[in-house]
PDB file of C-alpha atoms in Angstrom:
ATOM      1  CA  LYS A   1     116.688  82.061 103.987  1.00 70.00           C
ATOM      2  CA  ALA A   2     115.785  85.360 102.435  1.00 81.00           C
ATOM      3  CA  GLY A   3     112.315  86.823 103.007  1.00 92.00           C
ATOM      4  CA  VAL A   4     109.724  87.967 100.651  1.00 96.00           C
ATOM      5  CA  THR A   5     110.909  90.704  98.569  1.00 97.00           C
ATOM      6  CA  GLN A   6     108.791  93.454  96.594  1.00 97.00           C
ATOM      7  CA  THR A   7     109.852  95.802  94.028  1.00 97.00           C
ATOM      8  CA  PRO A   8     109.498  98.931  94.003  1.00 97.00           C
ATOM      9  CA  ARG A   9     108.952  99.812  97.516  1.00 96.00           C
ATOM     10  CA  TYR A  10     107.293 103.226  96.499  1.00 97.00           C
ATOM     11  CA  LEU A  11     105.518 104.285  93.552  1.00 96.00           C
ATOM     12  CA  ILE A  12     103.673 107.573  92.386  1.00 98.00           C
ATOM     13  CA  LYS A  13     101.575 107.340  89.297  1.00 97.00           C
ATOM     14  CA  THR A  14      99.091 109.728  87.782  1.00 97.00           C
ATOM     15  CA  ARG A  15      95.330 108.541  87.210  1.00 97.00           C
ATOM     16  CA  GLY A  16      94.795 106.359  83.945  1.00 97.00           C
ATOM     17  CA  GLN A  17      98.245 105.022  83.776  1.00 97.00           C
ATOM     18  CA  GLN A  18      98.978 101.309  84.478  1.00 98.00           C
ATOM     19  CA  VAL A  19     101.334  99.847  87.016  1.00 98.00           C
ATOM     20  CA  THR A  20     103.185  96.665  87.503  1.00 98.00           C
ATOM     21  CA  LEU A  21     104.497  95.415  90.932  1.00 98.00           C
ATOM     22  CA  SER A  22     106.702  92.532  91.584  1.00 98.00           C
ATOM     23  CA  CYS A  23     107.013  89.833  94.272  1.00 98.00           C
ATOM     24  CA  SER A  24     109.632  87.335  94.703  1.00 98.00           C
ATOM     25  CA  PRO A  25     108.776  84.845  97.331  1.00 96.00           C
ATOM     26  CA  ILE A  26     110.903  82.754  99.700  1.00 95.00           C
ATOM     27  CA  SER A  27     112.906  80.268  98.032  1.00 94.00           C
ATOM     28  CA  GLY A  28     110.839  76.991  97.795  1.00 91.00           C
ATOM     29  CA  HIS A  29     107.555  78.636  98.312  1.00 92.00           C
ATOM     30  CA  ARG A  30     105.147  78.033  95.556  1.00 92.00           C
ATOM     31  CA  SER A  31     102.040  79.925  96.495  1.00 93.00           C
ATOM     32  CA  VAL A  32     102.138  83.706  96.180  1.00 95.00           C
ATOM     33  CA  SER A  33      99.065  85.744  97.362  1.00 95.00           C
ATOM     34  CA  TRP A  34      98.449  89.555  96.997  1.00 97.00           C
ATOM     35  CA  TYR A  35      96.614  91.751  99.303  1.00 97.00           C
ATOM     36  CA  GLN A  36      95.697  95.329  99.095  1.00 97.00           C
ATOM     37  CA  GLN A  37      95.808  97.550 102.512  1.00 95.00           C
ATOM     38  CA  THR A  38      94.183 101.193 102.709  1.00 94.00           C
ATOM     39  CA  PRO A  39      93.068 103.019 105.810  1.00 90.00           C
ATOM     40  CA  GLY A  40      89.434 102.887 104.845  1.00 89.00           C
ATOM     41  CA  GLN A  41      88.936  99.155 103.535  1.00 91.00           C
ATOM     42  CA  GLY A  42      91.750  97.573 105.532  1.00 92.00           C
ATOM     43  CA  LEU A  43      93.329  94.307 104.435  1.00 94.00           C
ATOM     44  CA  GLN A  44      91.820  92.775 101.519  1.00 95.00           C
ATOM     45  CA  PHE A  45      92.732  89.718  99.490  1.00 94.00           C
ATOM     46  CA  LEU A  46      93.391  90.243  95.584  1.00 96.00           C
ATOM     47  CA  PHE A  47      94.419  86.886  94.348  1.00 94.00           C
ATOM     48  CA  GLU A  48      96.439  83.955  94.812  1.00 93.00           C
ATOM     49  CA  TYR A  49      98.855  81.797  92.222  1.00 94.00           C
ATOM     50  CA  PHE A  50     100.189  78.563  92.763  1.00 92.00           C
ATOM     51  CA  SER A  51     102.279  76.903  90.272  1.00 90.00           C
ATOM     52  CA  GLU A  52     101.526  79.801  87.675  1.00 93.00           C
ATOM     53  CA  THR A  53      97.639  79.285  87.916  1.00 93.00           C
ATOM     54  CA  GLN A  54      95.377  81.416  89.767  1.00 93.00           C
ATOM     55  CA  ARG A  55      93.842  79.514  92.636  1.00 89.00           C
ATOM     56  CA  ASN A  56      91.899  81.973  94.457  1.00 88.00           C
ATOM     57  CA  LYS A  57      90.454  85.454  93.675  1.00 91.00           C
ATOM     58  CA  GLY A  58      89.082  88.284  95.740  1.00 92.00           C
ATOM     59  CA  ASN A  59      86.193  90.651  94.792  1.00 93.00           C
ATOM     60  CA  PHE A  60      88.473  93.342  92.849  1.00 96.00           C
ATOM     61  CA  PRO A  61      87.448  94.631  89.154  1.00 96.00           C
ATOM     62  CA  GLY A  62      89.340  93.197  86.299  1.00 95.00           C
ATOM     63  CA  ARG A  63      91.830  96.115  86.191  1.00 97.00           C
ATOM     64  CA  PHE A  64      93.481  94.179  88.892  1.00 98.00           C
ATOM     65  CA  SER A  65      95.504  91.043  87.409  1.00 97.00           C
ATOM     66  CA  GLY A  66      98.346  88.724  87.955  1.00 97.00           C
ATOM     67  CA  ARG A  67     100.753  86.136  87.082  1.00 97.00           C
ATOM     68  CA  GLN A  68     103.034  83.863  88.145  1.00 97.00           C
ATOM     69  CA  PHE A  69     106.094  82.824  86.442  1.00 97.00           C
ATOM     70  CA  SER A  70     108.012  79.489  86.494  1.00 95.00           C
ATOM     71  CA  ASN A  71     110.458  80.647  89.171  1.00 94.00           C
ATOM     72  CA  SER A  72     107.350  81.011  91.311  1.00 95.00           C
ATOM     73  CA  ARG A  73     107.983  85.342  91.091  1.00 97.00           C
ATOM     74  CA  SER A  74     104.784  86.935  90.577  1.00 98.00           C
ATOM     75  CA  GLU A  75     103.640  90.109  89.111  1.00 98.00           C
ATOM     76  CA  MET A  76     100.373  92.344  89.890  1.00 98.00           C
ATOM     77  CA  ASN A  77      99.193  94.744  87.352  1.00 98.00           C
ATOM     78  CA  VAL A  78      96.665  97.560  87.865  1.00 98.00           C
ATOM     79  CA  SER A  79      95.679  99.225  84.573  1.00 95.00           C
ATOM     80  CA  THR A  80      93.720 102.586  84.215  1.00 96.00           C
ATOM     81  CA  LEU A  81      94.726 103.742  87.846  1.00 97.00           C
ATOM     82  CA  GLU A  82      92.160 105.341  89.896  1.00 97.00           C
ATOM     83  CA  LEU A  83      92.725 107.561  92.944  1.00 97.00           C
ATOM     84  CA  GLY A  84      91.279 104.859  95.169  1.00 96.00           C
ATOM     85  CA  ASP A  85      93.956 102.581  94.163  1.00 97.00           C
ATOM     86  CA  SER A  86      96.331 104.310  96.192  1.00 97.00           C
ATOM     87  CA  ALA A  87      97.344 101.682  98.667  1.00 97.00           C
ATOM     88  CA  LEU A  88      99.972  99.422 100.305  1.00 96.00           C
ATOM     89  CA  TYR A  89      99.767  96.285  98.231  1.00 97.00           C
ATOM     90  CA  LEU A  90     101.368  93.085 100.318  1.00 96.00           C
ATOM     91  CA  CYS A  91     102.475  90.027  98.637  1.00 96.00           C
ATOM     92  CA  ALA A  92     102.792  86.785 100.775  1.00 95.00           C
ATOM     93  CA  SER A  93     104.306  83.519 100.063  1.00 94.00           C
ATOM     94  CA  SER A  94     103.631  80.014 101.189  1.00 91.00           C
ATOM     95  CA  PRO A  95     105.274  76.516 100.834  1.00 84.00           C
ATOM     96  CA  ASP A  96     101.805  75.214  99.762  1.00 73.00           C
ATOM     97  CA  ARG A  97      98.495  74.650 101.536  1.00 65.00           C
ATOM     98  CA  ASN A  98     100.087  74.933 105.100  1.00 61.00           C
ATOM     99  CA  ASN A  99      98.506  77.821 106.497  1.00 66.00           C
ATOM    100  CA  GLU A 100     101.735  79.825 107.016  1.00 82.00           C
ATOM    101  CA  GLN A 101     101.959  83.039 104.969  1.00 89.00           C
ATOM    102  CA  PHE A 102     105.199  85.216 105.052  1.00 92.00           C
ATOM    103  CA  PHE A 103     104.296  88.909 104.200  1.00 94.00           C
ATOM    104  CA  GLY A 104     106.777  90.933 102.099  1.00 95.00           C
ATOM    105  CA  PRO A 105     107.552  94.638 103.201  1.00 94.00           C
ATOM    106  CA  GLY A 106     104.741  95.887 100.596  1.00 95.00           C
ATOM    107  CA  THR A 107     104.842  98.320  97.593  1.00 97.00           C
ATOM    108  CA  ARG A 108     103.306 101.841  98.772  1.00 96.00           C
ATOM    109  CA  LEU A 109     101.502 103.104  95.368  1.00 97.00           C
ATOM    110  CA  THR A 110     100.280 106.725  95.380  1.00 98.00           C
ATOM    111  CA  VAL A 111      98.021 107.729  92.715  1.00 97.00           C
ATOM    112  CA  LEU A 112      97.798 111.372  91.856  1.00 97.00           C
TER     113      LEU A 112
ATOM    114  CA  ALA B   1      82.429  84.918 103.022  1.00 71.00           C
ATOM    115  CA  GLN B   2      84.064  85.296 106.513  1.00 80.00           C
ATOM    116  CA  SER B   3      83.933  88.329 108.512  1.00 89.00           C
ATOM    117  CA  VAL B   4      86.377  89.065 111.165  1.00 94.00           C
ATOM    118  CA  THR B   5      85.759  91.431 113.899  1.00 96.00           C
ATOM    119  CA  GLN B   6      88.349  93.336 116.070  1.00 96.00           C
ATOM    120  CA  LEU B   7      86.774  95.340 119.095  1.00 92.00           C
ATOM    121  CA  GLY B   8      88.897  98.438 119.501  1.00 92.00           C
ATOM    122  CA  SER B   9      90.705 100.298 116.975  1.00 94.00           C
ATOM    123  CA  HIS B  10      93.090 101.487 119.400  1.00 96.00           C
ATOM    124  CA  VAL B  11      93.938 100.074 122.638  1.00 97.00           C
ATOM    125  CA  SER B  12      96.254 101.841 125.419  1.00 97.00           C
ATOM    126  CA  VAL B  13      98.155  99.955 128.118  1.00 97.00           C
ATOM    127  CA  SER B  14     100.829 100.837 130.520  1.00 97.00           C
ATOM    128  CA  GLU B  15     104.249  99.116 130.326  1.00 97.00           C
ATOM    129  CA  GLY B  16     103.822  95.986 132.461  1.00 97.00           C
ATOM    130  CA  ALA B  17     100.116  95.685 132.277  1.00 98.00           C
ATOM    131  CA  LEU B  18      98.243  92.812 130.662  1.00 97.00           C
ATOM    132  CA  VAL B  19      97.574  93.358 126.832  1.00 98.00           C
ATOM    133  CA  LEU B  20      94.143  91.931 125.830  1.00 98.00           C
ATOM    134  CA  LEU B  21      93.277  92.309 121.958  1.00 98.00           C
ATOM    135  CA  ARG B  22      89.866  90.827 120.988  1.00 97.00           C
ATOM    136  CA  CYS B  23      89.028  88.862 117.807  1.00 97.00           C
ATOM    137  CA  ASN B  24      85.838  87.309 116.797  1.00 96.00           C
ATOM    138  CA  TYR B  25      84.910  85.600 113.616  1.00 93.00           C
ATOM    139  CA  SER B  26      81.608  84.618 111.934  1.00 91.00           C
ATOM    140  CA  SER B  27      81.863  81.054 110.623  1.00 81.00           C
ATOM    141  CA  SER B  28      79.998  78.183 111.796  1.00 76.00           C
ATOM    142  CA  VAL B  29      82.640  75.966 110.878  1.00 79.00           C
ATOM    143  CA  PRO B  30      85.853  76.782 112.743  1.00 78.00           C
ATOM    144  CA  PRO B  31      88.225  78.394 110.804  1.00 85.00           C
ATOM    145  CA  TYR B  32      92.158  78.476 110.855  1.00 90.00           C
ATOM    146  CA  LEU B  33      92.872  81.444 113.128  1.00 92.00           C
ATOM    147  CA  PHE B  34      95.889  83.946 112.944  1.00 94.00           C
ATOM    148  CA  TRP B  35      97.410  86.791 114.486  1.00 97.00           C
ATOM    149  CA  TYR B  36      99.814  89.233 112.904  1.00 97.00           C
ATOM    150  CA  VAL B  37     101.734  92.133 113.994  1.00 97.00           C
ATOM    151  CA  GLN B  38     102.445  95.168 111.604  1.00 95.00           C
ATOM    152  CA  TYR B  39     105.015  97.736 112.475  1.00 92.00           C
ATOM    153  CA  PRO B  40     105.079 101.174 110.515  1.00 87.00           C
ATOM    154  CA  ASN B  41     106.267 100.985 106.997  1.00 81.00           C
ATOM    155  CA  GLN B  42     106.645  97.241 107.206  1.00 85.00           C
ATOM    156  CA  GLY B  43     104.838  93.910 106.076  1.00 89.00           C
ATOM    157  CA  LEU B  44     102.924  91.881 108.491  1.00 93.00           C
ATOM    158  CA  GLN B  45     104.930  89.198 110.945  1.00 94.00           C
ATOM    159  CA  LEU B  46     102.945  86.043 112.029  1.00 94.00           C
ATOM    160  CA  LEU B  47     102.548  86.032 115.912  1.00 96.00           C
ATOM    161  CA  LEU B  48     100.829  82.829 116.258  1.00 95.00           C
ATOM    162  CA  LYS B  49      98.388  80.417 114.478  1.00 93.00           C
ATOM    163  CA  TYR B  50      95.632  78.193 115.542  1.00 92.00           C
ATOM    164  CA  THR B  51      94.855  75.037 112.828  1.00 87.00           C
ATOM    165  CA  THR B  52      93.921  72.340 114.997  1.00 84.00           C
ATOM    166  CA  GLY B  53      94.694  70.643 118.413  1.00 85.00           C
ATOM    167  CA  ALA B  54      95.345  72.695 121.598  1.00 87.00           C
ATOM    168  CA  THR B  55      93.144  75.679 121.855  1.00 90.00           C
ATOM    169  CA  LEU B  56      95.812  77.599 123.864  1.00 95.00           C
ATOM    170  CA  VAL B  57      98.283  78.874 121.352  1.00 96.00           C
ATOM    171  CA  LYS B  58     101.642  80.498 122.263  1.00 96.00           C
ATOM    172  CA  GLY B  59     103.701  82.585 119.762  1.00 95.00           C
ATOM    173  CA  ILE B  60     106.367  84.833 119.502  1.00 94.00           C
ATOM    174  CA  ASN B  61     107.373  87.525 122.021  1.00 93.00           C
ATOM    175  CA  GLY B  62     105.488  86.466 124.856  1.00 96.00           C
ATOM    176  CA  PHE B  63     101.929  86.537 122.936  1.00 97.00           C
ATOM    177  CA  GLU B  64      99.378  83.766 123.363  1.00 97.00           C
ATOM    178  CA  ALA B  65      95.838  83.441 122.160  1.00 97.00           C
ATOM    179  CA  GLU B  66      92.852  80.958 122.779  1.00 95.00           C
ATOM    180  CA  PHE B  67      90.499  79.375 120.676  1.00 94.00           C
ATOM    181  CA  LYS B  68      86.750  79.382 121.917  1.00 94.00           C
ATOM    182  CA  LYS B  69      84.443  77.724 119.610  1.00 91.00           C
ATOM    183  CA  SER B  70      81.587  78.565 121.425  1.00 91.00           C
ATOM    184  CA  GLU B  71      82.327  82.175 121.544  1.00 92.00           C
ATOM    185  CA  THR B  72      83.797  82.306 117.896  1.00 93.00           C
ATOM    186  CA  SER B  73      86.811  84.132 119.420  1.00 95.00           C
ATOM    187  CA  PHE B  74      90.469  84.100 119.186  1.00 96.00           C
ATOM    188  CA  HIS B  75      91.714  86.766 121.606  1.00 97.00           C
ATOM    189  CA  LEU B  76      95.384  87.576 122.093  1.00 98.00           C
ATOM    190  CA  THR B  77      96.976  88.262 125.258  1.00 98.00           C
ATOM    191  CA  LYS B  78     100.577  89.029 126.584  1.00 98.00           C
ATOM    192  CA  PRO B  79     100.677  89.251 130.403  1.00 97.00           C
ATOM    193  CA  SER B  80     102.946  92.085 130.733  1.00 97.00           C
ATOM    194  CA  ALA B  81     103.284  95.085 127.959  1.00 97.00           C
ATOM    195  CA  HIS B  82     106.636  95.986 126.687  1.00 96.00           C
ATOM    196  CA  MET B  83     107.273  99.200 124.944  1.00 96.00           C
ATOM    197  CA  SER B  84     108.241  97.481 121.931  1.00 95.00           C
ATOM    198  CA  ASP B  85     104.872  96.026 121.751  1.00 96.00           C
ATOM    199  CA  ALA B  86     103.524  99.128 120.261  1.00 96.00           C
ATOM    200  CA  ALA B  87     102.293  98.335 116.771  1.00 97.00           C
ATOM    201  CA  GLU B  88      99.120  97.462 114.794  1.00 97.00           C
ATOM    202  CA  TYR B  89      97.717  94.185 115.325  1.00 98.00           C
ATOM    203  CA  PHE B  90      95.697  92.158 112.816  1.00 97.00           C
ATOM    204  CA  CYS B  91      93.363  89.032 113.359  1.00 96.00           C
ATOM    205  CA  ALA B  92      93.130  86.854 110.104  1.00 94.00           C
ATOM    206  CA  VAL B  93      91.113  83.840 109.483  1.00 92.00           C
ATOM    207  CA  SER B  94      91.147  81.088 106.518  1.00 88.00           C
ATOM    208  CA  ASP B  95      88.549  78.628 105.563  1.00 81.00           C
ATOM    209  CA  ARG B  96      89.327  75.024 105.851  1.00 76.00           C
ATOM    210  CA  GLY B  97      90.083  73.971 102.454  1.00 73.00           C
ATOM    211  CA  ASN B  98      90.753  77.455 101.255  1.00 70.00           C
ATOM    212  CA  PHE B  99      94.048  77.899 102.771  1.00 69.00           C
ATOM    213  CA  ASN B 100      96.022  80.772 101.593  1.00 80.00           C
ATOM    214  CA  LYS B 101      92.904  83.198 101.147  1.00 86.00           C
ATOM    215  CA  PHE B 102      92.721  85.226 104.376  1.00 90.00           C
ATOM    216  CA  TYR B 103      90.318  87.540 105.607  1.00 91.00           C
ATOM    217  CA  PHE B 104      91.372  90.237 108.229  1.00 94.00           C
ATOM    218  CA  GLY B 105      90.113  92.232 110.922  1.00 95.00           C
ATOM    219  CA  SER B 106      90.211  96.058 110.651  1.00 95.00           C
ATOM    220  CA  GLY B 107      93.308  95.995 113.001  1.00 96.00           C
ATOM    221  CA  THR B 108      93.942  97.149 116.715  1.00 97.00           C
ATOM    222  CA  LYS B 109      96.721  99.555 117.195  1.00 97.00           C
ATOM    223  CA  LEU B 110      98.249  99.109 120.535  1.00 97.00           C
ATOM    224  CA  ASN B 111      99.576 101.995 122.645  1.00 97.00           C
ATOM    225  CA  VAL B 112     101.988 100.985 125.390  1.00 97.00           C
ATOM    226  CA  LYS B 113     102.436 103.847 128.011  1.00 96.00           C
ATOM    227  CA  PRO B 114     105.808 104.200 130.067  1.00 94.00           C
TER     228      PRO B 114
END
């Protein structure tokens, strides 16, 4: 089975712009979660989608949003980018509530 | 909210020596517990997990961890370190009933000296 794929792998944006990151889960997985990884804050949970519905949400501002499509692929969007949004964004997929999340390689976002 | 503490942001061992990476969680109700490994410029790979049952859990690459409820700990060990074990290790927990929302520790970078 192919693993979790994330596109693009690297992205450079400037402050004030918006960005969309994409995640394709493992085939058959219906849950997709997003995490932000930074040197200062570590790994932080953004949100989880299951069957096109947001099921869990972390403590991030409304500039961070996501969605899931009927084929379980997910996108996250960050609007009005700030320098502090520079991070590795990781996507993880899971069949359902079985406590095993499989992570993609991440998208490295740099905000200048 | 859960908190996860990993003692030691950097641990250095010699090849062949015991690896011990520490993890403590805050919840009074035992959560689900995980250890992940991250190599440079890569995502996270699951090493092992504890959900229920036997408290000593064996994972991939010779790693194991023991859940100790009385100590709220889930330390990761490997009897003999290999150069390829050099990476960053993350302990994670999720609340029972909130399965896919993980709380991660700050990570421990393991250095293996020849």
